[in-house]
Amino acid sequence: MDVQLDFGLLGPLSVAVDGRRIAVGGPRQRTILALLLLSPDAIVSVDAMVEAVWQGDPPATARTQVAICVAGLRKIFRAEGCGEELIATAHPGYQFNTGHHRIDLLVFEGLVAAAEQAAGQARTAEAAELYERALGFWRGPVLEGVTGRPVEDEAGRLEEVRLACYEASVELQLALGRHLDVIGSLTAVVREHPLRERARHALMLAQHRAGRRADAMETFREGRRQFIDELGLEPGTPLIQLHDSILRDDPALVLPERLATEPLPEAAPVPVADQRPTPSFLPPNVPAFTGRGAELAQLDQLVEHGRSEEQPPGIGFITGVAGVGKTGLAVHWAHRVSGHFPDGRLYVDLCGHDDTHEPTSAADVLSRFLRALGVPSEQIPADPGERTSLYRSLLADRQVLVVLDNARTVAQIQPLLPSNGQCCVVVTSREPMEQLMLRYGAVRVQLGLLPTAEAIELLGRIVPDDKIAADPVQAERLAELCDRLPLALRIAGARLASKAHWSVKHLVARLADERRRLDELSQGESQVRAGFALSYRYLPSDAARLYRRLALLEAPDVTVWAAAALLDAHPFEAERLLEQLVDVQLLEVTGTDATGQLRFRQQNLLRLFARERVLAEEEAADREESLDRALRAWLTIAEQAHRQEYGGDFSLIHGSAPRYPVDELLLEELIAAPLDWFEAERLSLLAAIDQSARLGKDELAWDLAASATVLFETRDYPEDWRFCCETALAATRAAGNRRGEAAMLESLGALQIRTRRLDGTGELLQLALARFDEVGDEYGRALTLRSLALMDRSLGDVESAGVRLREAVQLFRKVGDLSAESHALGYLAQGELDFGRAAEALRLGLESVEVSRRMGETRAMAQAVFRLGRAYLMLDRFDEAEESLREVVRIVTAKRDSLGTVYALLGLGETELKRGRLDRAEAELLAVLAEAEQLDNPLAEARIHQALGQVSRAHGRAEEARERLGRAAELFRTAGAKRDLKLIQEELEAL
């Protein structure tokens, strides 16, 4: 058998054979070996090695140097008698094959797992011994002396694991009565890690059991000072409770097992004491409390109006996502109004969402409250109902504030509610607790994220030396990366406060990597990830599955149909689960869109946590199928919405990507106003197209981009149009998809024509034509011919435009595309108008309108009627022209087609001009010019300036006419409209 190598990571990097150390080369070799050992039996890419060794600044020969380092390591191991290849080449990098060799980290992890199992089965002594053996493998800081960010990050994580194991080991030692043995090491750990509450808790308990009560109190006071100074926070509930128990000299701290099994003394009737204590259980006020003015005002309603004993108590219910500051608000407000409650302020953490404690029962809380109110322990009733009655009797004539923090259910808090209207209760919870509002009339305070200004202010109060004020741009970025979530902001602020050498920009850079963000905000005792995990843990399995899968989508928000597709479930079921996630604060409602659908959004940090869970808990195939259904659902609805808007599958070609069946009734509701659906989904469509393209779903990407063009064109989103087409074009080219490539080239060409950016447009369209001919797609050829004709007309080649349009009309008739046929006929009519042949233009215009009316009031019909109106205007049939143009205004206004509206209003202004109503014409043209200037369309602006110049000339204002026509000429030049430019230059010469 080959020799066995021992690899050491839990300290300086080491390699040994039979106890003999083996020298490993220089820093680069050590970094590469460390990366391989940290991922045993897994592939580490060359790119990861390059990044670790050169930290973002590699030389051109970096990959070669990595190969040289690996070869050097192989040579060292072969020289020691390792016959097999320890480091194998495996695309895209290398893999360390563990085999029979030993890595101390793997041995450590195995012992820890065994210790956790033993502890869980109450084999305390065995678990303690296993932890001790595991911790014995540590020789110092992990991989001390090895550089590279991945190595350093993993070293930090493992140090956290070591400390957690040490704390677990100490707690077992305390359970075995070995408190004297652990005080020395615990003191050193607490000194080195003063913010670790678990270690400080163990030290206080050990000191107390050793008879060093004063030392235990000093340990608490020192810790509290450091928590406030460095984090701006009070110690956690377990530390505070232990402190209180030590002050009371609670015998349970000395003999926990005996007291846990002893029966409670028999309850007896309790006389009301003559002397009434005034308990004050409130935790210290929250340092650096910031903002929440509106929420505080809501809570102030509970004390602003005097309440009588006969009324029910005022109840405030504070709810929100984990880390949003529910407890902080409750405690801050309680201190603010404490003067209203002279008879006492009671507080309890009900542990409703706690990973270390079961939810506190009402009976236990009542026992504590009753003792605080003066009832001797032996006189507290055993029956929970009797405890509640006694509690309410004691509060019947008192003014007491009760803060019930971190509640899980209404049943948990109902026995704790006073019956006296002069008392007040504040409840915090992540749960909806609707019964509190319905039955008790509670004031509901929904805590959201902090506004940006308040988030930055909070950072500024925590971070010293004006770091935040000195860099407002990075401070705002930091606030956004923390989701403006108070817990995350406090953690980030504390890190900056404790790392004096860090700049705000440095921490922003660390948080900018989404893969690391939760790690950065989940260090030490306060952890964003842990807070989310507690909410997630209690979700029903189907709600948890939806929460995870929502993170698969890159859309900014979703509606019910997308959730249904992710789960392959009925929309009613998806809606039920979405509402569950809203109720537990894992999802938020952003509003109702134009189609009447509620839109739901995951906050960024919650989305990152959901992504972690979906990657960890679901198979890759299930994730891919879920995402694919959702993306195909977008295509299904987009296709139907386009069909509804155009009156059929007109003016675009579709791909072969399978559609996902969307519920018919829901689909009908969504596309009742197609452009409203497109508008509501605009940003999500962009994300879906981009995500489809990056996942190699080229057929889906280009089809979805083509279907969405009706939105981009009608509502004037040229940049969105360009982004989608270029993204899908890249995907089709990468896949060798000629038909999809042709469709995107044609769409890009149409966009160039619409925005009057004609340079290179001919090449785009000619390539599209060649690709369509290559795959034998006559419909695609017809669409491209139409676009080429429009380009020809813009460049002044009206004859060529006519030839192309006539061929396109025949092809459109062949495939039955009424919309495109009508459109092409309309442009033929426009060509006749350009040549002054009004009668032929009228004939073609009437034919175009006749075809378009078969589809209903579509955009194609508006365009056809517009050109008919222009023909009437050329023939001086003003009433018919005005009637046609007003019909166009009505249609395009309803569709919010801004460019179409501008052209229709321009036509009405020109009609007034030809009628000789110059003042009215000028007023209407100036009004439409103001609208046109909001659009990025120089051609439309040019035509309006041209008409205004003609009004000025008719008024005899030659200088003004010259100025207006000159401006039109500039815009025609910008738009590349050569024929129009030539005509207007002739007008200028005639002045």
PDB file of N, CA and C in Angstrom, residues 882 886 904-913 918-931 944 948:
ATOM      1  N   GLU A 882     -60.595  65.624 -41.234  1.00  0.00           N
ATOM      2  CA  GLU A 882     -60.678  65.851 -39.790  1.00  0.00           C
ATOM      3  C   GLU A 882     -61.369  64.686 -39.097  1.00  0.00           C
ATOM      4  N   ARG A 886     -59.498  62.531 -36.214  1.00  0.00           N
ATOM      5  CA  ARG A 886     -60.036  62.465 -34.846  1.00  0.00           C
ATOM      6  C   ARG A 886     -60.291  61.014 -34.429  1.00  0.00           C
ATOM      7  N   ALA A 904     -51.162  62.177 -35.184  1.00  0.00           N
ATOM      8  CA  ALA A 904     -52.574  62.462 -35.442  1.00  0.00           C
ATOM      9  C   ALA A 904     -52.896  63.923 -35.151  1.00  0.00           C
ATOM     10  N   LEU A 905     -52.364  64.445 -34.038  1.00  0.00           N
ATOM     11  CA  LEU A 905     -52.602  65.847 -33.703  1.00  0.00           C
ATOM     12  C   LEU A 905     -51.906  66.778 -34.707  1.00  0.00           C
ATOM     13  N   LEU A 906     -50.745  66.364 -35.199  1.00  0.00           N
ATOM     14  CA  LEU A 906     -50.073  67.128 -36.252  1.00  0.00           C
ATOM     15  C   LEU A 906     -50.972  67.213 -37.483  1.00  0.00           C
ATOM     16  N   GLY A 907     -51.586  66.082 -37.833  1.00  0.00           N
ATOM     17  CA  GLY A 907     -52.494  66.081 -38.981  1.00  0.00           C
ATOM     18  C   GLY A 907     -53.658  67.032 -38.794  1.00  0.00           C
ATOM     19  N   LEU A 908     -54.213  67.086 -37.581  1.00  0.00           N
ATOM     20  CA  LEU A 908     -55.317  68.015 -37.329  1.00  0.00           C
ATOM     21  C   LEU A 908     -54.852  69.466 -37.428  1.00  0.00           C
ATOM     22  N   GLY A 909     -53.633  69.735 -36.950  1.00  0.00           N
ATOM     23  CA  GLY A 909     -53.093  71.087 -37.075  1.00  0.00           C
ATOM     24  C   GLY A 909     -52.898  71.472 -38.532  1.00  0.00           C
ATOM     25  N   GLU A 910     -52.407  70.521 -39.347  1.00  0.00           N
ATOM     26  CA  GLU A 910     -52.214  70.803 -40.777  1.00  0.00           C
ATOM     27  C   GLU A 910     -53.559  71.000 -41.478  1.00  0.00           C
ATOM     28  N   THR A 911     -54.582  70.303 -41.001  1.00  0.00           N
ATOM     29  CA  THR A 911     -55.908  70.491 -41.583  1.00  0.00           C
ATOM     30  C   THR A 911     -56.394  71.922 -41.340  1.00  0.00           C
ATOM     31  N   GLU A 912     -56.192  72.406 -40.123  1.00  0.00           N
ATOM     32  CA  GLU A 912     -56.570  73.797 -39.833  1.00  0.00           C
ATOM     33  C   GLU A 912     -55.758  74.768 -40.699  1.00  0.00           C
ATOM     34  N   LEU A 913     -54.491  74.455 -40.920  1.00  0.00           N
ATOM     35  CA  LEU A 913     -53.642  75.303 -41.756  1.00  0.00           C
ATOM     36  C   LEU A 913     -54.190  75.380 -43.177  1.00  0.00           C
ATOM     37  N   LEU A 918     -55.440  80.075 -39.434  1.00  0.00           N
ATOM     38  CA  LEU A 918     -54.020  80.109 -39.059  1.00  0.00           C
ATOM     39  C   LEU A 918     -53.812  80.163 -37.549  1.00  0.00           C
ATOM     40  N   ASP A 919     -54.590  80.970 -36.842  1.00  0.00           N
ATOM     41  CA  ASP A 919     -54.388  81.076 -35.386  1.00  0.00           C
ATOM     42  C   ASP A 919     -54.677  79.749 -34.691  1.00  0.00           C
ATOM     43  N   ARG A 920     -55.776  79.106 -35.127  1.00  0.00           N
ATOM     44  CA  ARG A 920     -56.105  77.821 -34.520  1.00  0.00           C
ATOM     45  C   ARG A 920     -55.041  76.784 -34.864  1.00  0.00           C
ATOM     46  N   ALA A 921     -54.572  76.812 -36.121  1.00  0.00           N
ATOM     47  CA  ALA A 921     -53.538  75.871 -36.544  1.00  0.00           C
ATOM     48  C   ALA A 921     -52.270  76.047 -35.705  1.00  0.00           C
ATOM     49  N   GLU A 922     -51.862  77.311 -35.505  1.00  0.00           N
ATOM     50  CA  GLU A 922     -50.633  77.572 -34.747  1.00  0.00           C
ATOM     51  C   GLU A 922     -50.773  77.111 -33.299  1.00  0.00           C
ATOM     52  N   ALA A 923     -51.911  77.357 -32.691  1.00  0.00           N
ATOM     53  CA  ALA A 923     -52.120  76.940 -31.297  1.00  0.00           C
ATOM     54  C   ALA A 923     -52.047  75.423 -31.164  1.00  0.00           C
ATOM     55  N   GLU A 924     -52.688  74.717 -32.098  1.00  0.00           N
ATOM     56  CA  GLU A 924     -52.690  73.249 -32.029  1.00  0.00           C
ATOM     57  C   GLU A 924     -51.293  72.686 -32.287  1.00  0.00           C
ATOM     58  N   LEU A 925     -50.556  73.292 -33.223  1.00  0.00           N
ATOM     59  CA  LEU A 925     -49.211  72.791 -33.553  1.00  0.00           C
ATOM     60  C   LEU A 925     -48.237  73.057 -32.406  1.00  0.00           C
ATOM     61  N   LEU A 926     -48.349  74.204 -31.761  1.00  0.00           N
ATOM     62  CA  LEU A 926     -47.470  74.482 -30.618  1.00  0.00           C
ATOM     63  C   LEU A 926     -47.750  73.514 -29.476  1.00  0.00           C
ATOM     64  N   ALA A 927     -49.027  73.181 -29.296  1.00  0.00           N
ATOM     65  CA  ALA A 927     -49.378  72.229 -28.232  1.00  0.00           C
ATOM     66  C   ALA A 927     -48.789  70.849 -28.525  1.00  0.00           C
ATOM     67  N   VAL A 928     -48.890  70.401 -29.771  1.00  0.00           N
ATOM     68  CA  VAL A 928     -48.367  69.069 -30.099  1.00  0.00           C
ATOM     69  C   VAL A 928     -46.837  69.070 -30.118  1.00  0.00           C
ATOM     70  N   LEU A 929     -46.219  70.224 -30.404  1.00  0.00           N
ATOM     71  CA  LEU A 929     -44.760  70.307 -30.347  1.00  0.00           C
ATOM     72  C   LEU A 929     -44.262  70.045 -28.923  1.00  0.00           C
ATOM     73  N   ALA A 930     -44.984  70.564 -27.948  1.00  0.00           N
ATOM     74  CA  ALA A 930     -44.592  70.342 -26.547  1.00  0.00           C
ATOM     75  C   ALA A 930     -44.620  68.855 -26.202  1.00  0.00           C
ATOM     76  N   GLU A 931     -45.597  68.142 -26.768  1.00  0.00           N
ATOM     77  CA  GLU A 931     -45.666  66.690 -26.525  1.00  0.00           C
ATOM     78  C   GLU A 931     -44.550  65.968 -27.267  1.00  0.00           C
ATOM     79  N   ILE A 944     -43.447  68.949 -37.372  1.00  0.00           N
ATOM     80  CA  ILE A 944     -44.219  69.988 -36.671  1.00  0.00           C
ATOM     81  C   ILE A 944     -43.599  71.361 -36.913  1.00  0.00           C
ATOM     82  N   LEU A 948     -45.316  74.629 -38.635  1.00  0.00           N
ATOM     83  CA  LEU A 948     -45.308  75.937 -37.990  1.00  0.00           C
ATOM     84  C   LEU A 948     -44.660  76.993 -38.878  1.00  0.00           C
TER      85      LEU A 948
END
